[in-house]
mmCIF file of C-alpha atoms and ligand atoms in Angstrom:
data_model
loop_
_atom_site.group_PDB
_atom_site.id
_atom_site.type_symbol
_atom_site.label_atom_id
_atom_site.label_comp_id
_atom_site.label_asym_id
_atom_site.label_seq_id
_atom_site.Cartn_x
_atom_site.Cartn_y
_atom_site.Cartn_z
ATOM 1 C CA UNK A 1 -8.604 59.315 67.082
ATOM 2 C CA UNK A 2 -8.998 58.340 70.641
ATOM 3 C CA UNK A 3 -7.878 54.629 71.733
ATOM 4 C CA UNK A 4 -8.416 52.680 75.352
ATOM 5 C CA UNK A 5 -5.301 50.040 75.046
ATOM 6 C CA UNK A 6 -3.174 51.613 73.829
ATOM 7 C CA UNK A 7 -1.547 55.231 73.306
ATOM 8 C CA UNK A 8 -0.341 56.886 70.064
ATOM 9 C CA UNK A 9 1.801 60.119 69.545
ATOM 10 C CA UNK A 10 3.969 61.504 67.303
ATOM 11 C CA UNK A 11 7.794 62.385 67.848
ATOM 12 C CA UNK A 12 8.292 64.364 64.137
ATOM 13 C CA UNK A 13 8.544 61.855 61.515
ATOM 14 C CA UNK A 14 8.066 58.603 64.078
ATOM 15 C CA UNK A 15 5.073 57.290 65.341
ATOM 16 C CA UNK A 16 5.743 55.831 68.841
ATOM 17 C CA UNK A 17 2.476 53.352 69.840
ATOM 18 C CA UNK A 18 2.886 51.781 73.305
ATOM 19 C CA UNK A 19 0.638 48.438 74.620
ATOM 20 C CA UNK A 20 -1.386 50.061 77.483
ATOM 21 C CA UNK A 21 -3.023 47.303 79.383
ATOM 22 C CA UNK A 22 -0.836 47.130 82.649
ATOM 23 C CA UNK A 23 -3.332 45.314 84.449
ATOM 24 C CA UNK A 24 -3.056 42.248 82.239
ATOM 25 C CA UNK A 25 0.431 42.690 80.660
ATOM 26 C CA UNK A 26 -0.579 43.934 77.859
ATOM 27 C CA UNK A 27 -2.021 40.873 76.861
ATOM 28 C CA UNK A 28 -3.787 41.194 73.255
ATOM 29 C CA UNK A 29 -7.236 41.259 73.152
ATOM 30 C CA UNK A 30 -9.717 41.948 70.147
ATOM 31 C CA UNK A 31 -10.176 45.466 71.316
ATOM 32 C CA UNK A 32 -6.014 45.784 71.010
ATOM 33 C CA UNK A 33 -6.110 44.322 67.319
ATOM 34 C CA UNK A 34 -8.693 46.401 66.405
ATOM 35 C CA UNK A 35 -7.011 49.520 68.045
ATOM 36 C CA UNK A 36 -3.283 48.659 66.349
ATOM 37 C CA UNK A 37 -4.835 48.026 63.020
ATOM 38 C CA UNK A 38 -6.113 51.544 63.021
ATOM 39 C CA UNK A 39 -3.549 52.923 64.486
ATOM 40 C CA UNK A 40 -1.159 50.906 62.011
ATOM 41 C CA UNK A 41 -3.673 51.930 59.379
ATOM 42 C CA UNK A 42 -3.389 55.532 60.158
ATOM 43 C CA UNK A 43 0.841 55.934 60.125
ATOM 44 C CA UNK A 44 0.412 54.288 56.611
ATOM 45 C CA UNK A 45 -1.535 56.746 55.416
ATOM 46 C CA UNK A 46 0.043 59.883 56.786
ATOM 47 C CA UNK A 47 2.695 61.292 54.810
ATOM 48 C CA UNK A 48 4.237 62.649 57.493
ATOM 49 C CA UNK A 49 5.317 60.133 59.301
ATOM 50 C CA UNK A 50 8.132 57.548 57.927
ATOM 51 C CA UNK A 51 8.615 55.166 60.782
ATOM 52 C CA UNK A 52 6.532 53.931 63.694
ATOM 53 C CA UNK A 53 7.699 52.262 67.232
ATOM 54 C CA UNK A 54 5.957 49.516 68.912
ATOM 55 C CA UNK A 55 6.880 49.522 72.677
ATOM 56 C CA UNK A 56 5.099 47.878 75.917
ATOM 57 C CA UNK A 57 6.288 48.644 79.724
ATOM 58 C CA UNK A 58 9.202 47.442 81.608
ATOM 59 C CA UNK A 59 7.488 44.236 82.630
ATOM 60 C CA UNK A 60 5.605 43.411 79.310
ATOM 61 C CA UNK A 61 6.132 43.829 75.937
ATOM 62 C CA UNK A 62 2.960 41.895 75.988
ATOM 63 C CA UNK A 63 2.617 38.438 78.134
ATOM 64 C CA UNK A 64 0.424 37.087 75.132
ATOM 65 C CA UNK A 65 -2.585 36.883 73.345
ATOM 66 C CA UNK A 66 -5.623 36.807 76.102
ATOM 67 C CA UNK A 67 -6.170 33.826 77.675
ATOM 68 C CA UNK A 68 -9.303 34.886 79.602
ATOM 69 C CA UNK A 69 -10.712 36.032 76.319
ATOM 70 C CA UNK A 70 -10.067 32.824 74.049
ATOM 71 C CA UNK A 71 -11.054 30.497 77.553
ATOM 72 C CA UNK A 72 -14.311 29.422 76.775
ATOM 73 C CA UNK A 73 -13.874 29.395 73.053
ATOM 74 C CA UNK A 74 -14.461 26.376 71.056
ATOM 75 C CA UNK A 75 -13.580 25.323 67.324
ATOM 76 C CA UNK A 76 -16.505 26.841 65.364
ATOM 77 C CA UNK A 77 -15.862 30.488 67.149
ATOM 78 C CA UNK A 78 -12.218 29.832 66.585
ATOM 79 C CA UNK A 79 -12.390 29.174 62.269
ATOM 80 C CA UNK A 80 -15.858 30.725 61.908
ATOM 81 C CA UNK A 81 -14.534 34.413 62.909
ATOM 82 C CA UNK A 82 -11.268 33.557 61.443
ATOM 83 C CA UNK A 83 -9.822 34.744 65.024
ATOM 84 C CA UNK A 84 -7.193 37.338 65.006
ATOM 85 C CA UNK A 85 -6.217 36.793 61.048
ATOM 86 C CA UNK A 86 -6.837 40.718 61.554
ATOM 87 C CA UNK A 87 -3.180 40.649 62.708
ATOM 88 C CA UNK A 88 -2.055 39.927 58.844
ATOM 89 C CA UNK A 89 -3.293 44.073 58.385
ATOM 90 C CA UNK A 90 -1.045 44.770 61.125
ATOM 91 C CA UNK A 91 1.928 42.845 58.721
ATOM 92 C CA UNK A 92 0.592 44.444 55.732
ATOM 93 C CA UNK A 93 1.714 47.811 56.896
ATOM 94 C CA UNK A 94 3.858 49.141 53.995
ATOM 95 C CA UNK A 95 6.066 51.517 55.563
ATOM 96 C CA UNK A 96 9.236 50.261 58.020
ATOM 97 C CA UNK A 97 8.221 49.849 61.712
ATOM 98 C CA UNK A 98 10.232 48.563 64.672
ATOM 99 C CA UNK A 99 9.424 46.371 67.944
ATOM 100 C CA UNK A 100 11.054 47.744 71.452
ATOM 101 C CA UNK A 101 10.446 45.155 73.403
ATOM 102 C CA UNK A 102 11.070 45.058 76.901
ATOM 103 C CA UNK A 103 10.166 42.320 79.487
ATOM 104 C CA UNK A 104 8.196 39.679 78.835
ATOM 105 C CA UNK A 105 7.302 38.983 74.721
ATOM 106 C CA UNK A 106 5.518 35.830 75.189
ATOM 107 C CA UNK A 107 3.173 33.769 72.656
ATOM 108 C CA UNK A 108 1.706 36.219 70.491
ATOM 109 C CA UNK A 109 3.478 38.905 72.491
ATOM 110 C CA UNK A 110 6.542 37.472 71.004
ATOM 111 C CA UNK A 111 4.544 37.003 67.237
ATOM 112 C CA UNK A 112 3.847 40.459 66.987
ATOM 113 C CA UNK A 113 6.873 41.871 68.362
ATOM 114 C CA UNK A 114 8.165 39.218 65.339
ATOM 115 C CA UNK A 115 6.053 40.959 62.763
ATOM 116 C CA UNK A 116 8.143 44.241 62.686
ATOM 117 C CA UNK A 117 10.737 44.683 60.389
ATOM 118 C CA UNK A 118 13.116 44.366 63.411
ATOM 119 C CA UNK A 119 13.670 44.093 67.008
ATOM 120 C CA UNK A 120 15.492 46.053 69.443
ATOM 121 C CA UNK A 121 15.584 44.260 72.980
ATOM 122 C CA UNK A 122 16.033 45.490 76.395
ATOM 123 C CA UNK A 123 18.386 44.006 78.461
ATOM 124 C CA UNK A 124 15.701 41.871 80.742
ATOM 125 C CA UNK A 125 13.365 41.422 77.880
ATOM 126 C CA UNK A 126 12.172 37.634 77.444
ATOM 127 C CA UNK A 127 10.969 35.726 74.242
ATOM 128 C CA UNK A 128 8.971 33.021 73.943
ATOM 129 C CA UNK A 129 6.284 30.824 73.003
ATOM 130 C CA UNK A 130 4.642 29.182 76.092
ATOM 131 C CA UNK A 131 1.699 27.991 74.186
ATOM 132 C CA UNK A 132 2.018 24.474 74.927
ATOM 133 C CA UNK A 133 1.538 24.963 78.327
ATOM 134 C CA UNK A 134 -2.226 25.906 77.926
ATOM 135 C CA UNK A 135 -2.788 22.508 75.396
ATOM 136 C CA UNK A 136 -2.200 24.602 72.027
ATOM 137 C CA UNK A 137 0.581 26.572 69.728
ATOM 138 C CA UNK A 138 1.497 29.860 68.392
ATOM 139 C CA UNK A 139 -1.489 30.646 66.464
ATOM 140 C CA UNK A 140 -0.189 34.183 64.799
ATOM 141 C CA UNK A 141 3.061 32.886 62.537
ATOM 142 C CA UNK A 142 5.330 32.075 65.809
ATOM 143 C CA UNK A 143 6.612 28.599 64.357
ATOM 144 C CA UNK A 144 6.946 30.048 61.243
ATOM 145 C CA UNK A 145 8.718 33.701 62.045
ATOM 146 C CA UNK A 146 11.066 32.011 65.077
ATOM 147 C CA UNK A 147 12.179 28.985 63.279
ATOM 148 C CA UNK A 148 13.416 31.670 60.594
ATOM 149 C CA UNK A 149 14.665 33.890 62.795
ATOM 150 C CA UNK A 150 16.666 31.817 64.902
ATOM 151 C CA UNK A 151 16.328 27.561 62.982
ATOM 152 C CA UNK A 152 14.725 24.742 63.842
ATOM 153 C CA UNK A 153 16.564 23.889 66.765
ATOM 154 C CA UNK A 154 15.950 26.760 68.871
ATOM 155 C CA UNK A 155 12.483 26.886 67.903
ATOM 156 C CA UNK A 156 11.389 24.000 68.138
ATOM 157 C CA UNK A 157 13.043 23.806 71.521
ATOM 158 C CA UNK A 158 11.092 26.731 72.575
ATOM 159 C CA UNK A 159 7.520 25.695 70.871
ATOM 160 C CA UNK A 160 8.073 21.971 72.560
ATOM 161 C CA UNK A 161 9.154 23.339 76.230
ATOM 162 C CA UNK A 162 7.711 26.769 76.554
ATOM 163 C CA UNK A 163 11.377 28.035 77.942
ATOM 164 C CA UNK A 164 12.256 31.573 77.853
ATOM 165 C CA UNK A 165 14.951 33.208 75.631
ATOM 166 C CA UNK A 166 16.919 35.933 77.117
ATOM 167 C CA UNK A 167 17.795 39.440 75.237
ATOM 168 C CA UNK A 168 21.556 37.740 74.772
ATOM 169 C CA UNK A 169 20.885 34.911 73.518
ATOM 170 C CA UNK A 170 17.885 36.374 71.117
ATOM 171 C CA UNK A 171 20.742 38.812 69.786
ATOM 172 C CA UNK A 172 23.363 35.646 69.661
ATOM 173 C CA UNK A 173 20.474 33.783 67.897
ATOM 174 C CA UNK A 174 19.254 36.493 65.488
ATOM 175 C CA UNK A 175 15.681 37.171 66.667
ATOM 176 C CA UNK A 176 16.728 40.780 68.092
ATOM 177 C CA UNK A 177 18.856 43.225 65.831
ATOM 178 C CA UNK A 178 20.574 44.595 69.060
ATOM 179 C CA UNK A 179 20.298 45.120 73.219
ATOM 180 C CA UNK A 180 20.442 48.190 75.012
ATOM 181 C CA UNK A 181 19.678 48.759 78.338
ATOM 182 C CA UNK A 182 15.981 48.428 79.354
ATOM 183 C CA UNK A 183 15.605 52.227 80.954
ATOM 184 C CA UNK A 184 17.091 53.766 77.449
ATOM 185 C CA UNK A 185 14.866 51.380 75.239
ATOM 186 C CA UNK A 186 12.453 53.483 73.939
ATOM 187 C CA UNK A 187 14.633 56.651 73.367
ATOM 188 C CA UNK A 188 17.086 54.219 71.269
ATOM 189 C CA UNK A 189 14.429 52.659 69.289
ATOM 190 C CA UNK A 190 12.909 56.323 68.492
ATOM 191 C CA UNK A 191 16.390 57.132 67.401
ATOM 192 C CA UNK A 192 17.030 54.647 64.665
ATOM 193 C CA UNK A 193 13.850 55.071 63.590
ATOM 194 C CA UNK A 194 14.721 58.985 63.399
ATOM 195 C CA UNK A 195 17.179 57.360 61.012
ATOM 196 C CA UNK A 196 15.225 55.315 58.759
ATOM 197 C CA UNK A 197 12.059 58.050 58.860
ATOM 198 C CA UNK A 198 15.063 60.708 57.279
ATOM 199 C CA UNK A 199 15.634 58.580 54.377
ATOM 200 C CA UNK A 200 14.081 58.609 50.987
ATOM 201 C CA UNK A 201 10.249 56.953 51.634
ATOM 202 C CA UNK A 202 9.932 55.352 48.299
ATOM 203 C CA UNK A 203 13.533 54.109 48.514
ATOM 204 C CA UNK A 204 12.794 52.835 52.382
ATOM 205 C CA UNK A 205 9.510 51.007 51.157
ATOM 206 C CA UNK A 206 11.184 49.350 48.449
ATOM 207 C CA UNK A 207 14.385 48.297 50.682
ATOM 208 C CA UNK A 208 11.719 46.646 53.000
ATOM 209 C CA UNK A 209 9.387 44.772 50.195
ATOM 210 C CA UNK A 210 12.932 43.117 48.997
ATOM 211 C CA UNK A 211 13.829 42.334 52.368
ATOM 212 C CA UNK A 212 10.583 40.712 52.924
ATOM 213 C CA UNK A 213 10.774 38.938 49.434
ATOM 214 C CA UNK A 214 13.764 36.609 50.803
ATOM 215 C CA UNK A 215 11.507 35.113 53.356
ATOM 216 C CA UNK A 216 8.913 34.100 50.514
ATOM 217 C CA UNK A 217 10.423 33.919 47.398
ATOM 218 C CA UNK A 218 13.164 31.258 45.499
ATOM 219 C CA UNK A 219 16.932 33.037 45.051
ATOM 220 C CA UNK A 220 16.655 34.321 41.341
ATOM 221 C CA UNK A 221 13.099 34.903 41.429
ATOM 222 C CA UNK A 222 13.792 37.435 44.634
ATOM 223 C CA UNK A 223 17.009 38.728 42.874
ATOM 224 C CA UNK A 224 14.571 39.680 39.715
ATOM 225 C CA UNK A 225 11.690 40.811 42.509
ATOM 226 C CA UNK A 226 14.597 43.699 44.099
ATOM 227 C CA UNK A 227 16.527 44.138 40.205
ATOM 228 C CA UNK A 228 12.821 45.328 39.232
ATOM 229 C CA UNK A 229 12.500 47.654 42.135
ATOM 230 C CA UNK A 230 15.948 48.751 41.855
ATOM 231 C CA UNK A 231 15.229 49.663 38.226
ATOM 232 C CA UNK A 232 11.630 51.287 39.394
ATOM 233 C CA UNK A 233 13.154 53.936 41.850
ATOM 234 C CA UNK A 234 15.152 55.685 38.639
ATOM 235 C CA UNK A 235 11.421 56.537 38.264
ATOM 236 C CA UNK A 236 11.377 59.004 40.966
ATOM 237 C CA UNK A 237 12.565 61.997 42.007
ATOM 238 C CA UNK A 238 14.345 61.346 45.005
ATOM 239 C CA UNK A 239 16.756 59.648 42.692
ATOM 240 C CA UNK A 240 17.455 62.669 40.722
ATOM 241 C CA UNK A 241 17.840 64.442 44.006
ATOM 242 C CA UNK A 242 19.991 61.961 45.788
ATOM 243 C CA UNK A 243 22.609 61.317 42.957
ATOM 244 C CA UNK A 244 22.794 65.115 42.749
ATOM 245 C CA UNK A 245 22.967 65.584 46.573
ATOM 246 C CA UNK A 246 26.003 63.101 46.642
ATOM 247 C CA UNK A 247 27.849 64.797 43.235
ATOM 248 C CA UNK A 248 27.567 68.306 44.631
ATOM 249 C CA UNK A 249 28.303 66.976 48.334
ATOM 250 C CA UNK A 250 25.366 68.255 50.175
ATOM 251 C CA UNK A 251 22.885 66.344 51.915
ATOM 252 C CA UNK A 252 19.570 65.589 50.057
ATOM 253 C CA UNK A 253 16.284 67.084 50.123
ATOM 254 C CA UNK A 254 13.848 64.132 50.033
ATOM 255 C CA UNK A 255 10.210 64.619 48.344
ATOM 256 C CA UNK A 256 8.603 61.205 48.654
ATOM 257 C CA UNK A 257 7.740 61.461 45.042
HETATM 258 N N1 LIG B 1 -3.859 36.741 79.033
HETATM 259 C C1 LIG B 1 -4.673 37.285 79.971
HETATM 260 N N2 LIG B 1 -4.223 37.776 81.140
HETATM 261 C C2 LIG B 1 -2.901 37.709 81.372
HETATM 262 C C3 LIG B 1 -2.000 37.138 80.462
HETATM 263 C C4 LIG B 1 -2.527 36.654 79.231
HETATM 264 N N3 LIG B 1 -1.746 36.148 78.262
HETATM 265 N N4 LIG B 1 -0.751 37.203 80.986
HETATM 266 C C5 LIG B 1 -0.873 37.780 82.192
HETATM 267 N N5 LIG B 1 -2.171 38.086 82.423
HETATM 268 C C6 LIG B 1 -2.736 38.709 83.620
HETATM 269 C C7 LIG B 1 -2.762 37.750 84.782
HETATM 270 O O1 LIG B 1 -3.890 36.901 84.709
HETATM 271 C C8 LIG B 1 -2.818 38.708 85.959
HETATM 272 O O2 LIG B 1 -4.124 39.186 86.078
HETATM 273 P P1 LIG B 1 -4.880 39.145 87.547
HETATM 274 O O3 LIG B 1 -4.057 40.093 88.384
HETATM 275 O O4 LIG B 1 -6.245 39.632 87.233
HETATM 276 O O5 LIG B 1 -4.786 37.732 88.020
HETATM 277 C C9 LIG B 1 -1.950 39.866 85.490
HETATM 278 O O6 LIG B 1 -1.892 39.766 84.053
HETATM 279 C C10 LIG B 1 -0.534 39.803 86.005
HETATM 280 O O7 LIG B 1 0.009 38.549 85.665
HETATM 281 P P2 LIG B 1 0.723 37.588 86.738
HETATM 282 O O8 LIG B 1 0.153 37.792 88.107
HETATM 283 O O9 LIG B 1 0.696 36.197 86.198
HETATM 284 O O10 LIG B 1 2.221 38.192 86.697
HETATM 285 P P3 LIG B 1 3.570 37.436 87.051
HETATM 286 O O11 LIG B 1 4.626 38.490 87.093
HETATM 287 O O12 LIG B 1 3.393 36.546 88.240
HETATM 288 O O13 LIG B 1 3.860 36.455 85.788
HETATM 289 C C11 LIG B 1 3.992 35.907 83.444
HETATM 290 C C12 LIG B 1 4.144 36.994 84.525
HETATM 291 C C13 LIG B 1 5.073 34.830 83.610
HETATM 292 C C14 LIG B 1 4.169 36.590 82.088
HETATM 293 C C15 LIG B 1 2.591 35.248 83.552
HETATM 294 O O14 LIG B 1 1.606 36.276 83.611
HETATM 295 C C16 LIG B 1 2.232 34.335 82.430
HETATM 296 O O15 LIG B 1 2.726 33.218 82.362
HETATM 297 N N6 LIG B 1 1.343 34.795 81.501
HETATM 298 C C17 LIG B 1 0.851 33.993 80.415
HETATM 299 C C18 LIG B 1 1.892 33.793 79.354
HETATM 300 C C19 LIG B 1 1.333 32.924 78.248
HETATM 301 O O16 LIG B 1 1.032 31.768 78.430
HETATM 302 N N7 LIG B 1 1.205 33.512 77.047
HETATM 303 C C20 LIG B 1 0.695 32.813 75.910
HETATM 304 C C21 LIG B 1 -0.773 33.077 75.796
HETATM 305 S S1 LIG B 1 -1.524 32.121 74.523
HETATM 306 C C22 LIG B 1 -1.127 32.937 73.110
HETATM 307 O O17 LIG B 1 -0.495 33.969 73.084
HETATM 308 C C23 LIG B 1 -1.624 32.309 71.858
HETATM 309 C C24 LIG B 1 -1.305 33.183 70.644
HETATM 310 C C25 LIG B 1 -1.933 32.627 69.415
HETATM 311 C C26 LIG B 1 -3.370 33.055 69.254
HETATM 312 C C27 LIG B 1 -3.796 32.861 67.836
HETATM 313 C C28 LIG B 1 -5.279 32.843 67.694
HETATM 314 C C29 LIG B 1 -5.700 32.548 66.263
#
């Protein structure tokens, strides 16, 4: 498959995908939706691959959705073509993937990088939602995903003022699972996702759904949503094989099945 914004390749079992539109900061465009749903489409279906990294450059993670593209815009173009609710395929993806986000993550920069199942940060990268600076708001779950990732306060600090949140103080605040050093970014984020791609699938799949099930679902209701999962996996095989692996101390063999 052969994309213009942005570049796909595999590294074994990971599937890096890097934003390449340096001469607008990897701002998202339609052509970039359409590209990552593919793209996103395509590492769900391959059974080879078990995790996927989403990376910009040094400078941008991506500096936002495009401004020169939604300009002239008005209301009826807006709702009529549902704009960029495409972007809930790109959440739909079933299998883990992570955000490695260096420089700026700004407006819907900062909502995608927000869609992955987590974050790793450089150490110059930037979050936030500058939105109200151009007369409107996140538009692609920002007030929703920041003010759970890091409460009220700091979100609505950040929707109201447009101010920038450092890679410290997105760890302190629990937007970013961890910081690293911008120049090693990549090369760490392709390494725990060497991790999570050499686990079970199913068992990886399943850990994410529950995950995902606290953010939507009340506290017993999620507890019966991951008890009925939990119960599920004794389905497959990679149970049988990882409950043997540990008894006879060897690592396990994983079949997906
Ligand atoms: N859209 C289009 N082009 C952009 C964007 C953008 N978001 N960001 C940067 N660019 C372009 C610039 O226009 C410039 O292009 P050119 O050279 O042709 O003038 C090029 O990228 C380089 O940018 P700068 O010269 O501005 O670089 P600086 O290093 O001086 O500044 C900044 C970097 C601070 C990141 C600055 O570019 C900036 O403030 N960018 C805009 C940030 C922003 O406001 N983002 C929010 C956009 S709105 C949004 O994301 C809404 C999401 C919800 C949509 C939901 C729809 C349903």
């Amino acid at each position: 498959m052969s994309y213009e914004t942005i570049l796909v390749e595999q590294r074994d079992a990971v599937t890096l995908v890097t934003l390449n539109r340096p001469q607008a900061l990897n701002a998202l465009n339609s052509q970039v939706l359409a590209e990552l749903i593919q793209a996103f489409a395509a590492y769900d279906a391959d059974d080879s691959q078990h995790c996927l990294v989403l990376t910009g450059s040094e400078k941008a993670f991506a500096a936002g959705a495009d401004i020169k593209e939604m300009q002239a815009q008005g209301f009826a173009d807006m709702y009529g073509s549902n704009f960029f609710a495409g972007w809930e395929r790109v959440t739909d993806t079933r299998k883990p993937w992570i955000a490695a986000v260096n420089g700026f993550a700004l407006g819907g920069g900062c909502e995608v990088a927000m869609m992955a199942d987590f974050i790793i940060a450089g150490d110059k990268a930037k979050f936030g939602q500058p939105e109200i600076k151009l007369a409107v708001t996140p538009g692609m779950g920002g007030s929703q995903r920041l003010a759970h990732a890091v409460g009220k306060a700091k979100a609505m600090e950040m929707c109201l003022t447009g101010r920038m949140m450092g890679a410290e103080e997105a760890e302190r605040a629990g937007l970013v699972v961890r910081v690293v050093p911008a120049e090693s970014l990549v090369e760490e984020a392709l390494k725990t996702a060497a991790e999570i791609a050499a686990m079970p699938p199913l068992a990886a799949i399943a850990a994410k759904e529950m995950v995902n099930a606290a953010f939507e679902l009340p506290l017993a209701q999620g507890v019966k949503f991951e008890r009925r999962l939990f119960h599920g996996l004794f389905g497959t095989q990679d149970q049988k094989e990882g409950m043997a692996a540990f008894v006879e101390k060897r690592p396990g063999n994983w079949s997906g099945k």
